[in-house]
Tab-separated table of C-alpha atoms in Angstrom:
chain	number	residue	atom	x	y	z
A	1	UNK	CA	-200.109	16.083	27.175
A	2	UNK	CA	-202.891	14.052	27.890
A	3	UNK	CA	-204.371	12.154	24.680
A	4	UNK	CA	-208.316	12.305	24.721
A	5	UNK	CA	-209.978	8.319	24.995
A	6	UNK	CA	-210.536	7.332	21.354
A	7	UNK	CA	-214.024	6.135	22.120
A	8	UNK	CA	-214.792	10.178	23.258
A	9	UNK	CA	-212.934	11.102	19.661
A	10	UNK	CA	-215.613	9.164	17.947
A	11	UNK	CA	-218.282	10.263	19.490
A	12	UNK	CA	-217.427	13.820	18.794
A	13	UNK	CA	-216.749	13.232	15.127
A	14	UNK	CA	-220.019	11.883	14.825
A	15	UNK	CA	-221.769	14.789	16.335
A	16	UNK	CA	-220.143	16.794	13.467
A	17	UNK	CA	-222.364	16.627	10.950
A	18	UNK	CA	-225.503	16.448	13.432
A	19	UNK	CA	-224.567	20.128	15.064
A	20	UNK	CA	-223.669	21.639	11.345
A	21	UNK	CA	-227.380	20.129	10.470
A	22	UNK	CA	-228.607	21.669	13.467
A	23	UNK	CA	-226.537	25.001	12.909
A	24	UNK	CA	-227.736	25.282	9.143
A	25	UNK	CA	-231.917	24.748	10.549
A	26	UNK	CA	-231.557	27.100	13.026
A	27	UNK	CA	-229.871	29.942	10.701
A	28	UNK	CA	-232.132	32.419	8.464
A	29	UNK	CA	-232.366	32.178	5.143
A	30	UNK	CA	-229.476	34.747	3.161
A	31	UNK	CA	-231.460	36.101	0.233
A	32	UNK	CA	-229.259	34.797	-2.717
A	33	UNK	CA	-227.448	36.859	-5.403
A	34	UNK	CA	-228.402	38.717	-7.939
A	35	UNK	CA	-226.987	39.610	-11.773
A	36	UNK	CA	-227.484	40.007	-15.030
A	37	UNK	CA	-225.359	40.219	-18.410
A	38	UNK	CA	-224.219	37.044	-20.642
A	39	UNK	CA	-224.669	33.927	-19.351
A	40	UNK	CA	-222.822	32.214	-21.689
A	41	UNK	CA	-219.660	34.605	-21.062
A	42	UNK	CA	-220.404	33.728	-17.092
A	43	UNK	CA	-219.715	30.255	-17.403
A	44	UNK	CA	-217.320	30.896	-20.596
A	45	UNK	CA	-214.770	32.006	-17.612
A	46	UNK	CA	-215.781	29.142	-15.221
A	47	UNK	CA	-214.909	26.958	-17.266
A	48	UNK	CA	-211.752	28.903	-18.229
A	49	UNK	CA	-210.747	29.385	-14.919
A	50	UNK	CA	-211.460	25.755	-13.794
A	51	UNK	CA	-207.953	23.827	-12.347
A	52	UNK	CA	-206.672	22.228	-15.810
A	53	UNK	CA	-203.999	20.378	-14.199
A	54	UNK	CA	-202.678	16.586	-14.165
A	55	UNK	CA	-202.811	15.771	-10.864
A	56	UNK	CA	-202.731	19.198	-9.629
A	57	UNK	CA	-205.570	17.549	-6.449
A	58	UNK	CA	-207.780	20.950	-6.045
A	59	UNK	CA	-210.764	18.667	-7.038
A	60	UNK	CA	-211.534	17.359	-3.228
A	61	UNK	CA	-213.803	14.233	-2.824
A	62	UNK	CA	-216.874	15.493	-1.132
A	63	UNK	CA	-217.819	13.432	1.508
A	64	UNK	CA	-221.137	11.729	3.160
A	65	UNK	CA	-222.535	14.760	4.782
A	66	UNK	CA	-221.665	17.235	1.803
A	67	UNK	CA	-223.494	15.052	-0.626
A	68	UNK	CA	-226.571	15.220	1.336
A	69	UNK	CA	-226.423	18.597	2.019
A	70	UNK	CA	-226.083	19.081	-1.651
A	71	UNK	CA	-229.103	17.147	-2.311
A	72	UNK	CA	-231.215	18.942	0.055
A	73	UNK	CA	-229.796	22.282	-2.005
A	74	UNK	CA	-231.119	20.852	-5.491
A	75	UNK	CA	-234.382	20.105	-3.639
A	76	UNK	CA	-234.677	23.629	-2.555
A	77	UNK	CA	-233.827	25.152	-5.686
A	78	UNK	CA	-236.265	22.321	-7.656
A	79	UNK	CA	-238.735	23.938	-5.220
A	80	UNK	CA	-238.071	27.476	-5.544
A	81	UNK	CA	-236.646	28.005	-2.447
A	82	UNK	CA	-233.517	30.168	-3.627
A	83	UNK	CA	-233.098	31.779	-0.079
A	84	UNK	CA	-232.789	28.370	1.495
A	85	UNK	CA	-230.558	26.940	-1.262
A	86	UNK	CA	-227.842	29.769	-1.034
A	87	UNK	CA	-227.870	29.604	2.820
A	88	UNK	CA	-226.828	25.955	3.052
A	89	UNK	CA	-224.577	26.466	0.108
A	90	UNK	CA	-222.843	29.071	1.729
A	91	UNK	CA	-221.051	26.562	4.092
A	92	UNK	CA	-219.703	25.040	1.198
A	93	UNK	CA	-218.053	27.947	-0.531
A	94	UNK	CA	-221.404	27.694	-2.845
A	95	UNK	CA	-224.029	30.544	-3.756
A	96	UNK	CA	-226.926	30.824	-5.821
A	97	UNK	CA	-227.586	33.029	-8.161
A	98	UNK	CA	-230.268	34.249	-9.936
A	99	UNK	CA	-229.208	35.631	-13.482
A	100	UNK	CA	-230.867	36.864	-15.787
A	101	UNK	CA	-229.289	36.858	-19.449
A	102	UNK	CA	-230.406	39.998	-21.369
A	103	UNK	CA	-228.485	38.395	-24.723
A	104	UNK	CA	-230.918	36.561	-25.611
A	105	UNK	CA	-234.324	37.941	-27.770
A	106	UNK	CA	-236.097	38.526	-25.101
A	107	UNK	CA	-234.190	38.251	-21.371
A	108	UNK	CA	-234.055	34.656	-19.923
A	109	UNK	CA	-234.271	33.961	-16.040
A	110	UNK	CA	-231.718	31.490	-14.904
A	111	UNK	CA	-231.000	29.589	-11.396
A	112	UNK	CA	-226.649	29.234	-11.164
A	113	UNK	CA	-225.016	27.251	-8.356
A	114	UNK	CA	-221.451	28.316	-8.651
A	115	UNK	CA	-218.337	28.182	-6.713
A	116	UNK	CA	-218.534	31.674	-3.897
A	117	UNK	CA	-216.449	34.281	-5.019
A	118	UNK	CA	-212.939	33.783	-2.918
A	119	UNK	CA	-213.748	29.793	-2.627
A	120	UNK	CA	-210.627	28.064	-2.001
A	121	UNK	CA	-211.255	24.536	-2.801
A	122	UNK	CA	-213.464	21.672	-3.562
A	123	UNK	CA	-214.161	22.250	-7.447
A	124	UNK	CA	-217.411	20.194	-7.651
A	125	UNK	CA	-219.220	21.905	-10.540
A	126	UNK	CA	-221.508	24.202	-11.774
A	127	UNK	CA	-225.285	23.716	-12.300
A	128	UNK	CA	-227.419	25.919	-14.528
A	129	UNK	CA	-231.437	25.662	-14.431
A	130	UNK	CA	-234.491	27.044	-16.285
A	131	UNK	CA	-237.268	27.845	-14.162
A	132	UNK	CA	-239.021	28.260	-17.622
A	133	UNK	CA	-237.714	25.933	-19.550
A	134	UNK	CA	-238.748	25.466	-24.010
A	135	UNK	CA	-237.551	22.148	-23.572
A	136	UNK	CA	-238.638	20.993	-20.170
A	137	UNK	CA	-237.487	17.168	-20.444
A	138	UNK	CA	-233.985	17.833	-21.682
A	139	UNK	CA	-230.587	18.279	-19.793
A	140	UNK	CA	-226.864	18.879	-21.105
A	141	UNK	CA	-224.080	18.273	-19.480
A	142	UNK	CA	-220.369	18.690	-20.191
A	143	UNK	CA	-218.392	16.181	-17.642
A	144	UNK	CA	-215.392	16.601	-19.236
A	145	UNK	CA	-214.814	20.323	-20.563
A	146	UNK	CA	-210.707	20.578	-20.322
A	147	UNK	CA	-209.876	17.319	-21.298
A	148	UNK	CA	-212.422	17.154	-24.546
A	149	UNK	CA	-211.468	21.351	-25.970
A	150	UNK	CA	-214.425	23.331	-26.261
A	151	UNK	CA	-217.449	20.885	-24.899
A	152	UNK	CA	-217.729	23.389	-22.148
A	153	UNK	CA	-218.483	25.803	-24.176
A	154	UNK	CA	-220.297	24.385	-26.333
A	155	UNK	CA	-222.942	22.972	-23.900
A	156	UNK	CA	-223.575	25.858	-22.177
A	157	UNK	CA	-224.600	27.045	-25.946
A	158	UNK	CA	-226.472	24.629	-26.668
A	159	UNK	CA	-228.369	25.046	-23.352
A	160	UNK	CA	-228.800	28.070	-23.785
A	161	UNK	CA	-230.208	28.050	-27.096
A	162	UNK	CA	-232.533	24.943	-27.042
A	163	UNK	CA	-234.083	26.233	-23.395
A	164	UNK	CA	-233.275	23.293	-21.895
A	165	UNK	CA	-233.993	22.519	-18.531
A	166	UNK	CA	-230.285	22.175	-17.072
A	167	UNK	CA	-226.817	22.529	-17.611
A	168	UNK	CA	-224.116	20.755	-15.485
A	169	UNK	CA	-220.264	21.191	-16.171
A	170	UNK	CA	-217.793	19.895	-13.941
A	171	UNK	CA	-215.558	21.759	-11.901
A	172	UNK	CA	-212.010	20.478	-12.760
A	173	UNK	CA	-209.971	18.805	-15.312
A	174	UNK	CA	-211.047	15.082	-15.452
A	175	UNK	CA	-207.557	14.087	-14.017
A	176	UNK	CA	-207.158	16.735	-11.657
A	177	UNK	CA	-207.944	14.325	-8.617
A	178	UNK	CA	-205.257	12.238	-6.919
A	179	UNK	CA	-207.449	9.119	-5.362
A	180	UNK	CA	-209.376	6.876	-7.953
A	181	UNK	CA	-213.077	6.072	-8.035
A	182	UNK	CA	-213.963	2.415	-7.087
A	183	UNK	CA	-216.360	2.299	-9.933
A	184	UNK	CA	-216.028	-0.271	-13.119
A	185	UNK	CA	-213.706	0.901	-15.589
A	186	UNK	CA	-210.199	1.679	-16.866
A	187	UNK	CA	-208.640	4.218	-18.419
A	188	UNK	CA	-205.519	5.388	-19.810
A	189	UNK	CA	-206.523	9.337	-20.333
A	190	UNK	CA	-204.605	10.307	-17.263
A	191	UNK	CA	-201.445	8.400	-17.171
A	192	UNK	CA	-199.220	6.140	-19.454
A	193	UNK	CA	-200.921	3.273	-17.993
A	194	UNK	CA	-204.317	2.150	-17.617
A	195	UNK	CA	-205.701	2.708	-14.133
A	196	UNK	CA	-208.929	3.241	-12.162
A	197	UNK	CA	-211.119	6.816	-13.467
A	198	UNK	CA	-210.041	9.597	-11.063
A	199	UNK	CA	-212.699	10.624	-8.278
A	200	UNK	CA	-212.336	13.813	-10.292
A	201	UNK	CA	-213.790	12.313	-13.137
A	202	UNK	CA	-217.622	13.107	-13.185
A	203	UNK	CA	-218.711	10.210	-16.089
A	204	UNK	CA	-217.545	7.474	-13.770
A	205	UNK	CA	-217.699	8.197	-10.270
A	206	UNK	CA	-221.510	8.366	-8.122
A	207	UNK	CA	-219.525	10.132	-5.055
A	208	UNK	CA	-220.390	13.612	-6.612
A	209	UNK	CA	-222.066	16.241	-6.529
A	210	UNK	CA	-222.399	16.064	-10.486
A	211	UNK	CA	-224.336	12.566	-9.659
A	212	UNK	CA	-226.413	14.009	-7.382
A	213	UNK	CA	-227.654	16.973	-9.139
A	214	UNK	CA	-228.316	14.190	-11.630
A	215	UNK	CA	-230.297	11.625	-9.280
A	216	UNK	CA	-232.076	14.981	-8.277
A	217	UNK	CA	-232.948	16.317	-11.321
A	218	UNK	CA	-234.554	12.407	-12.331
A	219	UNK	CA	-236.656	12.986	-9.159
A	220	UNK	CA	-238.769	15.783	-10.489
A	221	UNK	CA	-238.483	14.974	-14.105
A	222	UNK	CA	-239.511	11.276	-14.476
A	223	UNK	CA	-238.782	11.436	-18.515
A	224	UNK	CA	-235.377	13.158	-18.257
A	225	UNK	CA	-233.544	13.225	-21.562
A	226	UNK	CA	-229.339	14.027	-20.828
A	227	UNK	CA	-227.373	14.788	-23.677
A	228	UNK	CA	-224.353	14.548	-22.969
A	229	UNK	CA	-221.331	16.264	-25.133
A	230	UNK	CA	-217.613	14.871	-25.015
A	231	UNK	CA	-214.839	14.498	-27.292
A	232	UNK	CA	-211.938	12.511	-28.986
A	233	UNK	CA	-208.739	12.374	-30.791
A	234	UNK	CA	-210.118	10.581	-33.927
A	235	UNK	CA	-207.268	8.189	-35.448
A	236	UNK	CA	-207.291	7.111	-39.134
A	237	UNK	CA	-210.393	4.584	-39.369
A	238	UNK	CA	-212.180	6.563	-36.805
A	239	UNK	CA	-215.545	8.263	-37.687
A	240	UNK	CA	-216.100	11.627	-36.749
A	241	UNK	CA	-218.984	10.543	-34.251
A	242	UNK	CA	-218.996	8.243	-31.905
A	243	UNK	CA	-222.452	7.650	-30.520
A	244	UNK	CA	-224.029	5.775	-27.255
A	245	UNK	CA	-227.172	5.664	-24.896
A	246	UNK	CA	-224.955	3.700	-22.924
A	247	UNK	CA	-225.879	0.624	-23.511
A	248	UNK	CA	-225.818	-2.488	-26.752
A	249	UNK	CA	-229.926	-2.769	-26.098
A	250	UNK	CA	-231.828	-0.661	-28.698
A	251	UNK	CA	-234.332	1.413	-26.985
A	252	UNK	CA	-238.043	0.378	-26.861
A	253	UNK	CA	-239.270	3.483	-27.103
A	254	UNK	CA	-237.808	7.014	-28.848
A	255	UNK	CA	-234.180	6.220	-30.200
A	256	UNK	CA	-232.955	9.617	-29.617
A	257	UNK	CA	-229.410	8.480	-30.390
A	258	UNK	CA	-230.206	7.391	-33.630
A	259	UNK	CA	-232.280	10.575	-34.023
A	260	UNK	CA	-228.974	12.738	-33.279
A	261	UNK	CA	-226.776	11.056	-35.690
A	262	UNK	CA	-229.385	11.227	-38.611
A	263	UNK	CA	-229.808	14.881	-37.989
A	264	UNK	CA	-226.392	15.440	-37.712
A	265	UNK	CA	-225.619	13.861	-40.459
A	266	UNK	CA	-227.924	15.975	-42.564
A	267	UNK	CA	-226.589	19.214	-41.215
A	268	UNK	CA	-222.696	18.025	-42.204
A	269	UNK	CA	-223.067	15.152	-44.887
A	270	UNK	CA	-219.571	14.938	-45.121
A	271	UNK	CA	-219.372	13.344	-41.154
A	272	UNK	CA	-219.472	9.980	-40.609
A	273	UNK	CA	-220.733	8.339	-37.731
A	274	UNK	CA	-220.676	4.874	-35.644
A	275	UNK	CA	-223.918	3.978	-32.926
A	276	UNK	CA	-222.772	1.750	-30.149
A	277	UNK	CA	-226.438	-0.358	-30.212
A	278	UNK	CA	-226.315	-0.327	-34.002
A	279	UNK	CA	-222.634	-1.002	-35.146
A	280	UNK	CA	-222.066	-4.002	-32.443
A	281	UNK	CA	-218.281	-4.657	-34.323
A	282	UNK	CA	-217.853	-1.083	-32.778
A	283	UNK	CA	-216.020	-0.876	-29.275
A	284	UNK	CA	-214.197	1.927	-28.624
A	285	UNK	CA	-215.852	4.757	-26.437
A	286	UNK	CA	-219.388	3.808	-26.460
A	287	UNK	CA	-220.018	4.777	-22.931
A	288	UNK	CA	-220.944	1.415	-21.116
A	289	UNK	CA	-219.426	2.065	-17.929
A	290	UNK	CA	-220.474	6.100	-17.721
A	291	UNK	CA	-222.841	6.410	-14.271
A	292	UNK	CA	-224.901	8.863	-15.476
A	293	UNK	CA	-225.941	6.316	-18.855
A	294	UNK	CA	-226.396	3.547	-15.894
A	295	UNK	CA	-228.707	5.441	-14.025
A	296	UNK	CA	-230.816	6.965	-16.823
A	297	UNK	CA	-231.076	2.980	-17.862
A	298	UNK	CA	-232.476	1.611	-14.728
A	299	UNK	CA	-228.953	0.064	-13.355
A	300	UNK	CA	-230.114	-0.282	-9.602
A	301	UNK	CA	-225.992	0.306	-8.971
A	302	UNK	CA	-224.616	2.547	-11.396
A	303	UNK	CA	-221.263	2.185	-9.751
A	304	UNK	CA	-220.939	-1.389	-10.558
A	305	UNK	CA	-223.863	-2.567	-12.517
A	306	UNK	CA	-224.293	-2.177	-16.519
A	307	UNK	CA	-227.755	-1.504	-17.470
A	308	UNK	CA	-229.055	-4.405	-19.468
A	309	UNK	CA	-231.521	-2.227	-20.865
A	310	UNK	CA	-231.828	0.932	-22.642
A	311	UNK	CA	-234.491	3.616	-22.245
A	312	UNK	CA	-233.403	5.767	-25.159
A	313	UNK	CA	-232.767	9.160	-22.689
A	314	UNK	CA	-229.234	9.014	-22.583
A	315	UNK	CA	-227.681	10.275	-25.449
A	316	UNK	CA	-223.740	10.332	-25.456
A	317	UNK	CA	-221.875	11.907	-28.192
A	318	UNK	CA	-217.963	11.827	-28.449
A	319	UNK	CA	-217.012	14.127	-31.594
A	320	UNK	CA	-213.895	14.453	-33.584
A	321	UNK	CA	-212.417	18.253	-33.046
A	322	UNK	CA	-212.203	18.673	-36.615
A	323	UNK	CA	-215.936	19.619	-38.306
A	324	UNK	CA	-217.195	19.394	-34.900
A	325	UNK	CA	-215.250	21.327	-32.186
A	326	UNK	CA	-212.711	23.330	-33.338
A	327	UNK	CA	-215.152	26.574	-34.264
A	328	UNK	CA	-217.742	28.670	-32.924
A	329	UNK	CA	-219.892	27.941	-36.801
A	330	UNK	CA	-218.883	23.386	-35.930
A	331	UNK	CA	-219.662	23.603	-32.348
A	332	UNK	CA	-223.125	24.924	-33.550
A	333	UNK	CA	-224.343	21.611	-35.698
A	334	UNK	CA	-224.372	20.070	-32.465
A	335	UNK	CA	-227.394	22.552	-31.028
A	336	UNK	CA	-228.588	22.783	-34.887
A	337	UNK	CA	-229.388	18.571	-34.353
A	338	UNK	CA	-230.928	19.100	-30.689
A	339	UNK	CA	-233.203	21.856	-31.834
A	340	UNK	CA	-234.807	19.325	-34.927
A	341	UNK	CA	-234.696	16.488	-32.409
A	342	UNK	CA	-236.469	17.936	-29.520
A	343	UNK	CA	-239.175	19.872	-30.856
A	344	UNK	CA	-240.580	22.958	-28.558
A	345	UNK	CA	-242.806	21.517	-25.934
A	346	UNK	CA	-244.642	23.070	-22.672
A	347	UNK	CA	-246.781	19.660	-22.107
A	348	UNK	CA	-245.882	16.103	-23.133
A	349	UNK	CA	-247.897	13.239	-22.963
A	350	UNK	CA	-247.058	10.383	-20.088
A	351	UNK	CA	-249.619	7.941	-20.887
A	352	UNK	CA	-252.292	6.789	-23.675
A	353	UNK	CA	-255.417	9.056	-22.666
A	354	UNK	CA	-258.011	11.197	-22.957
A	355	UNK	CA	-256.947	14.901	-24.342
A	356	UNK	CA	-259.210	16.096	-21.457
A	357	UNK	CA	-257.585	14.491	-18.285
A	358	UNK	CA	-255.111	15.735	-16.644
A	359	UNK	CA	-252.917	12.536	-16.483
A	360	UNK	CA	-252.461	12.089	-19.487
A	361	UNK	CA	-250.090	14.912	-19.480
A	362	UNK	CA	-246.913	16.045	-17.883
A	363	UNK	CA	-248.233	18.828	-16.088
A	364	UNK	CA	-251.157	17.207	-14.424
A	365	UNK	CA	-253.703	19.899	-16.507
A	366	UNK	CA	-255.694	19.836	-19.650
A	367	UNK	CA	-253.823	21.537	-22.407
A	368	UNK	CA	-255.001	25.519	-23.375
A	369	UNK	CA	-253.890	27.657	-25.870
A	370	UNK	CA	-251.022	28.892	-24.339
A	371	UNK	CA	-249.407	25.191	-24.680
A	372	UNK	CA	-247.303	23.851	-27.301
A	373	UNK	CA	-248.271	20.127	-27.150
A	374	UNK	CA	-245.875	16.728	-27.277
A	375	UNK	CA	-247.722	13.613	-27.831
A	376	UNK	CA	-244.935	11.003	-27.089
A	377	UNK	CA	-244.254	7.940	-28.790
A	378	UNK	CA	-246.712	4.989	-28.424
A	379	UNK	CA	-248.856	6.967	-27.262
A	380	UNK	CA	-252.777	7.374	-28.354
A	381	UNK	CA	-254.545	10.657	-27.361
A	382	UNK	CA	-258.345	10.480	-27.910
A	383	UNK	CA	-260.309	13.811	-27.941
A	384	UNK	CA	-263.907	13.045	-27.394
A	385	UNK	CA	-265.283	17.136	-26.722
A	386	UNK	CA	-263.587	20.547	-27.599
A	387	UNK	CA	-260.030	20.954	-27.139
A	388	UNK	CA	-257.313	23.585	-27.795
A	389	UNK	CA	-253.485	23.972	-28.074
A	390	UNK	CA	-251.008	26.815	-29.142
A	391	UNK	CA	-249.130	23.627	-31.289
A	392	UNK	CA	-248.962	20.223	-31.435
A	393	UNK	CA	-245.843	18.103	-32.392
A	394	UNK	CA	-245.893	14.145	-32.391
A	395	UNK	CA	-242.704	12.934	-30.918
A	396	UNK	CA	-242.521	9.682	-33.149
A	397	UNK	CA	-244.745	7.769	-36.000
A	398	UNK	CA	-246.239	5.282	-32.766
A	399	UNK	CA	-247.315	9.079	-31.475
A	400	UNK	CA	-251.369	9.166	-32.500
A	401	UNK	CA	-254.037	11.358	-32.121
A	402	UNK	CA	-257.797	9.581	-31.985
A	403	UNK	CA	-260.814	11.221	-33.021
A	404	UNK	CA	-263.470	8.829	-32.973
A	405	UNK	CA	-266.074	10.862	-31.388
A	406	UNK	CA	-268.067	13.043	-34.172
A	407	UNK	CA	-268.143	16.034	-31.966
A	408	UNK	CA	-264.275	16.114	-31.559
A	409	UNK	CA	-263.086	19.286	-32.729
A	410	UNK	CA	-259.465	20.211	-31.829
A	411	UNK	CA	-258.401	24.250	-32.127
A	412	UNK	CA	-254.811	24.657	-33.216
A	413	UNK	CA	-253.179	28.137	-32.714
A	414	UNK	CA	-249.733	27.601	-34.178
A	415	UNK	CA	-248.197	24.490	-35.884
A	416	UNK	CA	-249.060	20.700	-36.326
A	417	UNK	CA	-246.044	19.102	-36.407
A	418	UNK	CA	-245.968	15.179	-38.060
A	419	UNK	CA	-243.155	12.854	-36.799
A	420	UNK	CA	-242.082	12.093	-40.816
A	421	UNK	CA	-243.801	12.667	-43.777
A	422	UNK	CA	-245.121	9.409	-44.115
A	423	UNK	CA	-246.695	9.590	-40.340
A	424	UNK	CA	-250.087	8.060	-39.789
A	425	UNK	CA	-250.740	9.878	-37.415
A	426	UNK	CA	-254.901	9.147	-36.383
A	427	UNK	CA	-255.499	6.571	-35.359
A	428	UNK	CA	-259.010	7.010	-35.902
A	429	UNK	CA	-261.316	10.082	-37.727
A	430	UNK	CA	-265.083	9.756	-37.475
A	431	UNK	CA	-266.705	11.894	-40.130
A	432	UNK	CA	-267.892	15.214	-38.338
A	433	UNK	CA	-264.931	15.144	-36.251
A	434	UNK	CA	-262.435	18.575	-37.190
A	435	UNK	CA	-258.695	19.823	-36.571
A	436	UNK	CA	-259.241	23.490	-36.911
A	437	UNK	CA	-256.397	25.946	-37.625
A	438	UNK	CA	-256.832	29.259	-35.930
């Protein structure tokens, strides 16, 4: 038989992925799925039905034109475009649904891009979202929830009960891939050897899915805080916590690390606990070569680069099972820490400003009653007029309120939260001015 010129092969294979582009634009939007129950036994049997394997290669590297299709699907759902999302996802053996988990106090509206029911391969996650979200500026993510027992689950807990803004979980065992990512790093977790991280691991690979959803969700949330939740076989001089924002730089602003261990360590006094930036005689697992870390620290090639700063908004936590993993009542300290660390907070402050303009905040409006209010550290708010809130809560003691005007008066509707009990927390209070509890 006649073979077909390899210059005409080419050609076709790159016409691929512009037809299937064309094809997806030119098909209507599928309304996406519907359900509602317990969303934390939904992904409970994701994760328990997840490929557990060594080796077992269902995790499938997605390539060039998958990634950017998934990227235009977080865009969509970012946007609200649920219709659009599911359609393209559907090509994928994805769908989107829109659950709504009637467990909680009052029912709680969630976005879910899962795996289609009858998919047959590729394994590249799932991501939860919070179109309403308590705690707008905070993401979990379990990367590794076979290989370190129980983070799955306990994530999608802690998500759940914080209202955080996502939750991503990977879709495999973190050795379930057969090729090896070309990113820095060794590792020994898969083999007897040390070797390359597997393409199927999603802390140390950027040709994922799991980084994209990442890169997107930095997009539209400039101050993204990841928490991150792994685990370890602690050894005789180990501590019970191993703690990182993925870098030896202390942060210059919040050290929500730091913040983690102390509350954690107040919740279970008997743990013990080593920070990566603070114990620098410390070098096992302290996340330095994780490409999520990289990229929440500025590395302009998370691949390859270390970040040679920190911004304080990665937080990664490996914990002992014992105390810490192996129950329902120990997974729970960690979302006991995360709700004291991260107070409520519809509106946060992005820059020193007046209370009355719209850039100072996160939102782009002036805050109302209906808000609860996060003034963020090193920041200085300055009411001048009237203005109201449902509660305020400063982030950190460089957080400050200024009330030099003598017609400031500031209505609070619910509760005024200091940073620490020795706070000073005005930076300025002109007699006549007035914080009014209402």
């Amino acid at each position: 038989m006649k073979r077909m010129p390899s210059t005409t092969r080419i050609r076709i294979r790159l016409l691929v992925p512009i037809l299937l582009a064309v094809l997806l634009s030119s098909l209507p939007a599928v309304a996406q799925e519907t359900a509602a129950g317990s969303l934390v036994e939904r992904v409970d049997a994701i994760i328990g039905a997840m490929p557990s394997s060594y080796d077992g290669g269902q995790y499938l590297q997605p390539n060039d034109t998958s990634r950017a299709l998934f990227r235009e699907i977080f865009a969509d759902i970012h946007a609200g475009d649920y219709a659009g999302a599911h359609t393209k996802a559907a090509s994928r053996e994805y769908r989107v649904v829109l659950f709504t988990d009637t467990t909680t106090v009052a029912p709680t509206d969630h976005v879910i891009l899962e795996r289609a029911a009858g998919a047959t391969s590729r394994y590249w996650g799932t991501y939860v979202f919070n179109p309403a979200p308590r705690r707008p500026f905070l993401a979990i993510q379990s990367p590794h929830p076979r290989f370190d027992s129980n983070t799955g689950y306990q994530g999608v807990r802690t998500y759940r009960d914080a209202g955080a803004r996502a939750f991503f979980v990977s879709g495999t065992h973190r050795c379930n891939g057969l090729s090896y990512s070309p990113c820095d790093g060794t590792s020994a977790v898969c083999s007897d050897n040390y070797e390359p991280y597997r393409y199927s691991d999603m802390a140390h690979v950027v040709s994922s899915v799991f980084q994209v959803a990442t890169e997107e969700l930095l997009a539209v949330v400039p101050g993204l805080v990841i928490l991150q939740n792994h685990g370890f076989a602690m050894g005789e001089v180990d501590p019970y916590l191993i703690m990182s924002n993925g870098t030896r730089a202390t942060p210059g602003g919040p050290d929500y690390t730091v913040l983690m261990r102390d509350a954690l360590l107040a919740i279970d006094p008997t743990l013990t606990a080593k920070v990566a930036h603070l114990d620098l005689d410390w070098d096992k697992l302290i996340a330095t070569t994780n490409t999520q870390g990289r990229l929440l620290n500025g590395s302009a090639d998370p691949c390859g680069t270390p970040a040679a700063t920190a911004t304080g908004r990665f937080i990664h936590i490996e914990q002992a099972f014992s105390r810490l993993r192996d129950t329902e009542q120990n997974r729970a300290k960690l979302t006991q820490a995360v709700l004291q660390v991260f107070p409520v907070a519809s509106m946060t402050s992005v820059a020193s400003g007046d209370w009355s303009d719209g850039a100072t905040w996160s939102t782009g409006t002036v805050p109302t009653t209906a808000d609860d209010v996060l003034i963020a550290d090193g920041h200085v708010v300055g009411l001048a007029g009237a203005g109201a809130c449902r509660s305020l809560t400063f982030a950190a003691t460089g957080a400050k309120l200024d009330l030099a005007a003598a017609g400031a008066v500031l209505d609070v509707h619910g509760d005024f939260t200091f940073a620490a009990p020795n706070h000073l927390a005005f930076e300025n209070w002109t007699e006549g001015a007035r914080v009014r509890f209402t």
